[in-house]
mmCIF file of N, CA and C in Angstrom:
data_model
loop_
_atom_site.group_PDB
_atom_site.id
_atom_site.type_symbol
_atom_site.label_atom_id
_atom_site.label_comp_id
_atom_site.label_asym_id
_atom_site.label_seq_id
_atom_site.Cartn_x
_atom_site.Cartn_y
_atom_site.Cartn_z
ATOM 1 N N MET A 242 -60.846 75.031 -10.417
ATOM 2 C CA MET A 242 -61.837 74.039 -10.803
ATOM 3 C C MET A 242 -62.280 73.311 -9.534
ATOM 4 N N SER A 243 -63.556 73.349 -9.257
ATOM 5 C CA SER A 243 -64.062 72.716 -8.039
ATOM 6 C C SER A 243 -64.684 71.369 -8.364
ATOM 7 N N LEU A 244 -64.744 70.550 -7.344
ATOM 8 C CA LEU A 244 -65.330 69.228 -7.521
ATOM 9 C C LEU A 244 -66.854 69.332 -7.476
ATOM 10 N N PRO A 245 -67.555 68.513 -8.237
ATOM 11 C CA PRO A 245 -69.013 68.623 -8.289
ATOM 12 C C PRO A 245 -69.690 67.994 -7.064
ATOM 13 N N GLY A 246 -70.874 68.490 -6.749
ATOM 14 C CA GLY A 246 -71.739 67.864 -5.751
ATOM 15 C C GLY A 246 -71.173 67.875 -4.353
ATOM 16 N N GLN A 247 -71.382 66.749 -3.650
ATOM 17 C CA GLN A 247 -70.977 66.670 -2.253
ATOM 18 C C GLN A 247 -69.474 66.623 -2.051
ATOM 19 N N PHE A 248 -68.710 66.367 -3.110
ATOM 20 C CA PHE A 248 -67.253 66.318 -2.975
ATOM 21 C C PHE A 248 -66.628 67.709 -2.878
ATOM 22 N N SER A 249 -67.416 68.756 -3.124
ATOM 23 C CA SER A 249 -66.875 70.104 -3.019
ATOM 24 C C SER A 249 -66.817 70.578 -1.564
ATOM 25 N N ASP A 250 -67.439 69.864 -0.654
ATOM 26 C CA ASP A 250 -67.410 70.218 0.768
ATOM 27 C C ASP A 250 -65.996 69.998 1.309
ATOM 28 N N PRO A 251 -65.400 70.996 1.937
ATOM 29 C CA PRO A 251 -64.024 70.843 2.438
ATOM 30 C C PRO A 251 -63.892 69.743 3.495
ATOM 31 N N ARG A 252 -64.956 69.455 4.210
ATOM 32 C CA ARG A 252 -64.894 68.384 5.210
ATOM 33 C C ARG A 252 -64.709 67.019 4.550
ATOM 34 N N VAL A 253 -65.352 66.819 3.412
ATOM 35 C CA VAL A 253 -65.211 65.543 2.692
ATOM 36 C C VAL A 253 -63.801 65.412 2.133
ATOM 37 N N ILE A 254 -63.283 66.499 1.592
ATOM 38 C CA ILE A 254 -61.920 66.477 1.054
ATOM 39 C C ILE A 254 -60.922 66.205 2.175
ATOM 40 N N THR A 255 -61.137 66.852 3.333
ATOM 41 C CA THR A 255 -60.258 66.621 4.484
ATOM 42 C C THR A 255 -60.344 65.177 4.959
ATOM 43 N N LEU A 256 -61.552 64.625 4.995
ATOM 44 C CA LEU A 256 -61.737 63.240 5.424
ATOM 45 C C LEU A 256 -60.987 62.277 4.502
ATOM 46 N N PHE A 257 -61.121 62.466 3.191
ATOM 47 C CA PHE A 257 -60.411 61.599 2.248
ATOM 48 C C PHE A 257 -58.903 61.775 2.355
ATOM 49 N N GLY A 258 -58.447 63.003 2.584
ATOM 50 C CA GLY A 258 -57.020 63.252 2.754
ATOM 51 C C GLY A 258 -56.470 62.552 3.985
ATOM 52 N N LEU A 259 -57.183 62.661 5.109
ATOM 53 C CA LEU A 259 -56.755 61.981 6.327
ATOM 54 C C LEU A 259 -56.766 60.473 6.160
ATOM 55 N N LEU A 260 -57.773 59.971 5.472
ATOM 56 C CA LEU A 260 -57.846 58.529 5.218
ATOM 57 C C LEU A 260 -56.656 58.069 4.375
ATOM 58 N N ALA A 261 -56.312 58.828 3.351
ATOM 59 C CA ALA A 261 -55.179 58.471 2.492
ATOM 60 C C ALA A 261 -53.865 58.511 3.269
ATOM 61 N N VAL A 262 -53.656 59.560 4.061
ATOM 62 C CA VAL A 262 -52.416 59.690 4.818
ATOM 63 C C VAL A 262 -52.305 58.580 5.855
ATOM 64 N N SER A 263 -53.402 58.296 6.567
ATOM 65 C CA SER A 263 -53.343 57.254 7.588
ATOM 66 C C SER A 263 -53.103 55.876 6.970
ATOM 67 N N THR A 264 -53.652 55.640 5.788
ATOM 68 C CA THR A 264 -53.419 54.365 5.107
ATOM 69 C C THR A 264 -51.958 54.212 4.720
ATOM 70 N N VAL A 265 -51.364 55.274 4.196
ATOM 71 C CA VAL A 265 -49.948 55.224 3.809
ATOM 72 C C VAL A 265 -49.064 54.998 5.035
ATOM 73 N N VAL A 266 -49.356 55.687 6.133
ATOM 74 C CA VAL A 266 -48.567 55.518 7.355
ATOM 75 C C VAL A 266 -48.711 54.100 7.888
ATOM 76 N N TRP A 267 -49.936 53.593 7.899
ATOM 77 C CA TRP A 267 -50.193 52.235 8.401
ATOM 78 C C TRP A 267 -49.442 51.194 7.565
ATOM 79 N N LEU A 268 -49.499 51.337 6.245
ATOM 80 C CA LEU A 268 -48.797 50.386 5.375
ATOM 81 C C LEU A 268 -47.284 50.473 5.550
ATOM 82 N N SER A 269 -46.748 51.680 5.625
ATOM 83 C CA SER A 269 -45.295 51.807 5.754
ATOM 84 C C SER A 269 -44.801 51.274 7.097
ATOM 85 N N LEU A 270 -45.538 51.520 8.171
ATOM 86 C CA LEU A 270 -45.128 50.986 9.468
ATOM 87 C C LEU A 270 -45.228 49.461 9.490
ATOM 88 N N GLY A 271 -46.252 48.921 8.855
ATOM 89 C CA GLY A 271 -46.396 47.469 8.785
ATOM 90 C C GLY A 271 -45.275 46.822 7.996
ATOM 91 N N LEU A 272 -44.901 47.435 6.884
ATOM 92 C CA LEU A 272 -43.818 46.888 6.074
ATOM 93 C C LEU A 272 -42.475 46.998 6.792
ATOM 94 N N ARG A 273 -42.268 48.101 7.519
ATOM 95 C CA ARG A 273 -41.032 48.248 8.286
ATOM 96 C C ARG A 273 -40.923 47.191 9.368
ATOM 97 N N ALA A 274 -42.029 46.959 10.087
ATOM 98 C CA ALA A 274 -42.016 45.953 11.150
ATOM 99 C C ALA A 274 -41.782 44.565 10.570
ATOM 100 N N ARG A 275 -42.367 44.307 9.428
ATOM 101 C CA ARG A 275 -42.185 43.004 8.783
ATOM 102 C C ARG A 275 -40.730 42.805 8.365
ATOM 103 N N ALA A 276 -40.123 43.864 7.815
ATOM 104 C CA ALA A 276 -38.721 43.770 7.397
ATOM 105 C C ALA A 276 -37.809 43.584 8.601
ATOM 106 N N ARG A 277 -38.092 44.279 9.699
ATOM 107 C CA ARG A 277 -37.284 44.118 10.903
ATOM 108 C C ARG A 277 -37.409 42.711 11.457
ATOM 109 N N GLY A 278 -38.611 42.151 11.419
ATOM 110 C CA GLY A 278 -38.819 40.788 11.916
ATOM 111 C C GLY A 278 -38.046 39.771 11.115
ATOM 112 N N ARG A 279 -37.989 39.967 9.824
ATOM 113 C CA ARG A 279 -37.239 39.040 8.973
ATOM 114 C C ARG A 279 -35.742 39.193 9.162
ATOM 115 N N ALA A 280 -35.289 40.413 9.458
ATOM 116 C CA ALA A 280 -33.857 40.645 9.628
ATOM 117 C C ALA A 280 -33.349 39.999 10.911
ATOM 118 N N ARG A 281 -34.160 39.961 11.936
ATOM 119 C CA ARG A 281 -33.735 39.374 13.212
ATOM 120 C C ARG A 281 -33.789 37.860 13.197
ATOM 121 N N ARG A 282 -34.698 37.301 12.406
ATOM 122 C CA ARG A 282 -34.864 35.848 12.375
ATOM 123 C C ARG A 282 -33.803 35.225 11.472
ATOM 124 N N PRO A 283 -33.142 34.161 11.922
ATOM 125 C CA PRO A 283 -32.144 33.528 11.051
ATOM 126 C C PRO A 283 -32.813 32.891 9.828
ATOM 127 N N LEU A 284 -32.048 32.757 8.780
ATOM 128 C CA LEU A 284 -32.580 32.155 7.564
ATOM 129 C C LEU A 284 -32.937 30.697 7.801
ATOM 130 N N GLU A 285 -34.017 30.290 7.169
ATOM 131 C CA GLU A 285 -34.419 28.894 7.302
ATOM 132 C C GLU A 285 -33.477 28.020 6.482
ATOM 133 N N ARG A 286 -33.170 26.868 7.021
ATOM 134 C CA ARG A 286 -32.285 25.949 6.320
ATOM 135 C C ARG A 286 -33.081 25.223 5.245
ATOM 136 N N ILE A 287 -32.526 25.154 4.057
ATOM 137 C CA ILE A 287 -33.201 24.500 2.942
ATOM 138 C C ILE A 287 -32.620 23.102 2.781
ATOM 139 N N TRP A 288 -33.498 22.119 2.742
ATOM 140 C CA TRP A 288 -33.049 20.744 2.570
ATOM 141 C C TRP A 288 -32.648 20.539 1.126
ATOM 142 N N HIS A 289 -31.552 19.842 0.929
ATOM 143 C CA HIS A 289 -31.083 19.525 -0.409
ATOM 144 C C HIS A 289 -31.012 18.009 -0.533
ATOM 145 N N PRO A 290 -31.467 17.455 -1.669
ATOM 146 C CA PRO A 290 -31.505 15.990 -1.815
ATOM 147 C C PRO A 290 -30.148 15.317 -1.619
ATOM 148 N N GLN A 291 -29.071 15.983 -1.958
ATOM 149 C CA GLN A 291 -27.751 15.352 -1.833
ATOM 150 C C GLN A 291 -27.330 15.182 -0.382
ATOM 151 N N GLU A 292 -28.049 15.818 0.544
ATOM 152 C CA GLU A 292 -27.687 15.667 1.944
ATOM 153 C C GLU A 292 -28.042 14.284 2.478
ATOM 154 N N SER A 293 -29.064 13.662 1.897
ATOM 155 C CA SER A 293 -29.491 12.377 2.429
ATOM 156 C C SER A 293 -29.363 11.231 1.427
ATOM 157 N N ILE A 294 -29.095 11.536 0.169
ATOM 158 C CA ILE A 294 -28.985 10.502 -0.852
ATOM 159 C C ILE A 294 -27.540 10.473 -1.349
ATOM 160 N N VAL A 295 -26.911 9.341 -1.225
ATOM 161 C CA VAL A 295 -25.524 9.206 -1.680
ATOM 162 C C VAL A 295 -25.542 8.918 -3.177
ATOM 163 N N LEU A 296 -24.782 9.714 -3.929
ATOM 164 C CA LEU A 296 -24.718 9.514 -5.372
ATOM 165 C C LEU A 296 -23.608 8.518 -5.703
ATOM 166 N N THR A 297 -23.864 7.748 -6.733
ATOM 167 C CA THR A 297 -22.834 6.829 -7.213
ATOM 168 C C THR A 297 -21.802 7.652 -8.000
ATOM 169 N N PRO A 298 -20.607 7.113 -8.205
ATOM 170 C CA PRO A 298 -19.605 7.847 -9.004
ATOM 171 C C PRO A 298 -20.106 8.183 -10.410
ATOM 172 N N ALA A 299 -20.886 7.307 -11.006
ATOM 173 C CA ALA A 299 -21.413 7.582 -12.351
ATOM 174 C C ALA A 299 -22.396 8.755 -12.307
ATOM 175 N N GLU A 300 -23.231 8.805 -11.254
ATOM 176 C CA GLU A 300 -24.184 9.913 -11.125
ATOM 177 C C GLU A 300 -23.453 11.236 -10.870
ATOM 178 N N GLU A 301 -22.415 11.189 -10.051
ATOM 179 C CA GLU A 301 -21.632 12.400 -9.796
ATOM 180 C C GLU A 301 -20.967 12.898 -11.078
ATOM 181 N N HIS A 302 -20.453 11.973 -11.883
ATOM 182 C CA HIS A 302 -19.822 12.346 -13.149
ATOM 183 C C HIS A 302 -20.845 12.984 -14.091
ATOM 184 N N ALA A 303 -22.023 12.362 -14.208
ATOM 185 C CA ALA A 303 -23.074 12.899 -15.086
ATOM 186 C C ALA A 303 -23.504 14.282 -14.609
ATOM 187 N N PHE A 304 -23.634 14.441 -13.298
ATOM 188 C CA PHE A 304 -24.014 15.741 -12.754
ATOM 189 C C PHE A 304 -22.948 16.791 -13.068
ATOM 190 N N GLY A 305 -21.689 16.413 -12.939
ATOM 191 C CA GLY A 305 -20.594 17.339 -13.245
ATOM 192 C C GLY A 305 -20.592 17.755 -14.707
ATOM 193 N N GLN A 306 -20.928 16.823 -15.605
ATOM 194 C CA GLN A 306 -20.985 17.170 -17.030
ATOM 195 C C GLN A 306 -22.102 18.164 -17.311
ATOM 196 N N VAL A 307 -23.256 17.951 -16.678
ATOM 197 C CA VAL A 307 -24.382 18.879 -16.886
ATOM 198 C C VAL A 307 -24.018 20.264 -16.366
ATOM 199 N N VAL A 308 -23.433 20.322 -15.180
ATOM 200 C CA VAL A 308 -23.056 21.615 -14.603
ATOM 201 C C VAL A 308 -22.025 22.322 -15.458
ATOM 202 N N SER A 309 -21.059 21.573 -15.990
ATOM 203 C CA SER A 309 -20.032 22.216 -16.804
ATOM 204 C C SER A 309 -20.619 22.751 -18.101
ATOM 205 N N ARG A 310 -21.644 22.109 -18.638
ATOM 206 C CA ARG A 310 -22.296 22.623 -19.849
ATOM 207 C C ARG A 310 -23.106 23.875 -19.558
ATOM 208 N N LEU A 311 -23.649 23.978 -18.354
ATOM 209 C CA LEU A 311 -24.484 25.125 -18.014
ATOM 210 C C LEU A 311 -23.681 26.317 -17.539
ATOM 211 N N SER A 312 -22.432 26.098 -17.162
ATOM 212 C CA SER A 312 -21.637 27.222 -16.679
ATOM 213 C C SER A 312 -21.200 28.062 -17.880
ATOM 214 N N PRO A 313 -21.174 29.391 -17.705
ATOM 215 C CA PRO A 313 -20.837 30.254 -18.858
ATOM 216 C C PRO A 313 -19.399 30.027 -19.313
ATOM 217 N N GLY A 314 -19.219 29.884 -20.608
ATOM 218 C CA GLY A 314 -17.901 29.747 -21.195
ATOM 219 C C GLY A 314 -17.418 31.103 -21.649
ATOM 220 N N SER A 315 -17.568 31.382 -22.925
ATOM 221 C CA SER A 315 -17.235 32.713 -23.422
ATOM 222 C C SER A 315 -18.360 33.660 -22.991
ATOM 223 N N PRO A 316 -18.107 34.931 -22.957
ATOM 224 C CA PRO A 316 -19.080 35.888 -22.415
ATOM 225 C C PRO A 316 -20.470 35.750 -23.063
ATOM 226 N N GLY A 317 -21.462 35.507 -22.229
ATOM 227 C CA GLY A 317 -22.852 35.454 -22.702
ATOM 228 C C GLY A 317 -23.268 34.157 -23.331
ATOM 229 N N ARG A 318 -22.382 33.177 -23.454
ATOM 230 C CA ARG A 318 -22.772 31.903 -24.096
ATOM 231 C C ARG A 318 -22.543 30.753 -23.156
ATOM 232 N N LEU A 319 -23.439 29.784 -23.266
ATOM 233 C CA LEU A 319 -23.265 28.547 -22.505
ATOM 234 C C LEU A 319 -22.377 27.605 -23.295
ATOM 235 N N ARG A 320 -21.695 26.732 -22.592
ATOM 236 C CA ARG A 320 -20.809 25.798 -23.283
ATOM 237 C C ARG A 320 -21.595 24.732 -23.991
#
């Protein structure tokens, strides 16, 4: 089964094939370089509010209660 019109020319098919292959190579090399750049760079430090705000004992207790309720108790269920 041949392609209709100007797309049946082997030069056009070759041109589209080369374009597709070069695009895939360009994208894969770009993604590899990006991944390598991220691997070499140390992770950015994330600021956490507790680092600069001192909690009162009551706030720490309330926070502990919330965390204990959210931690899994029996398999698949929250407490």
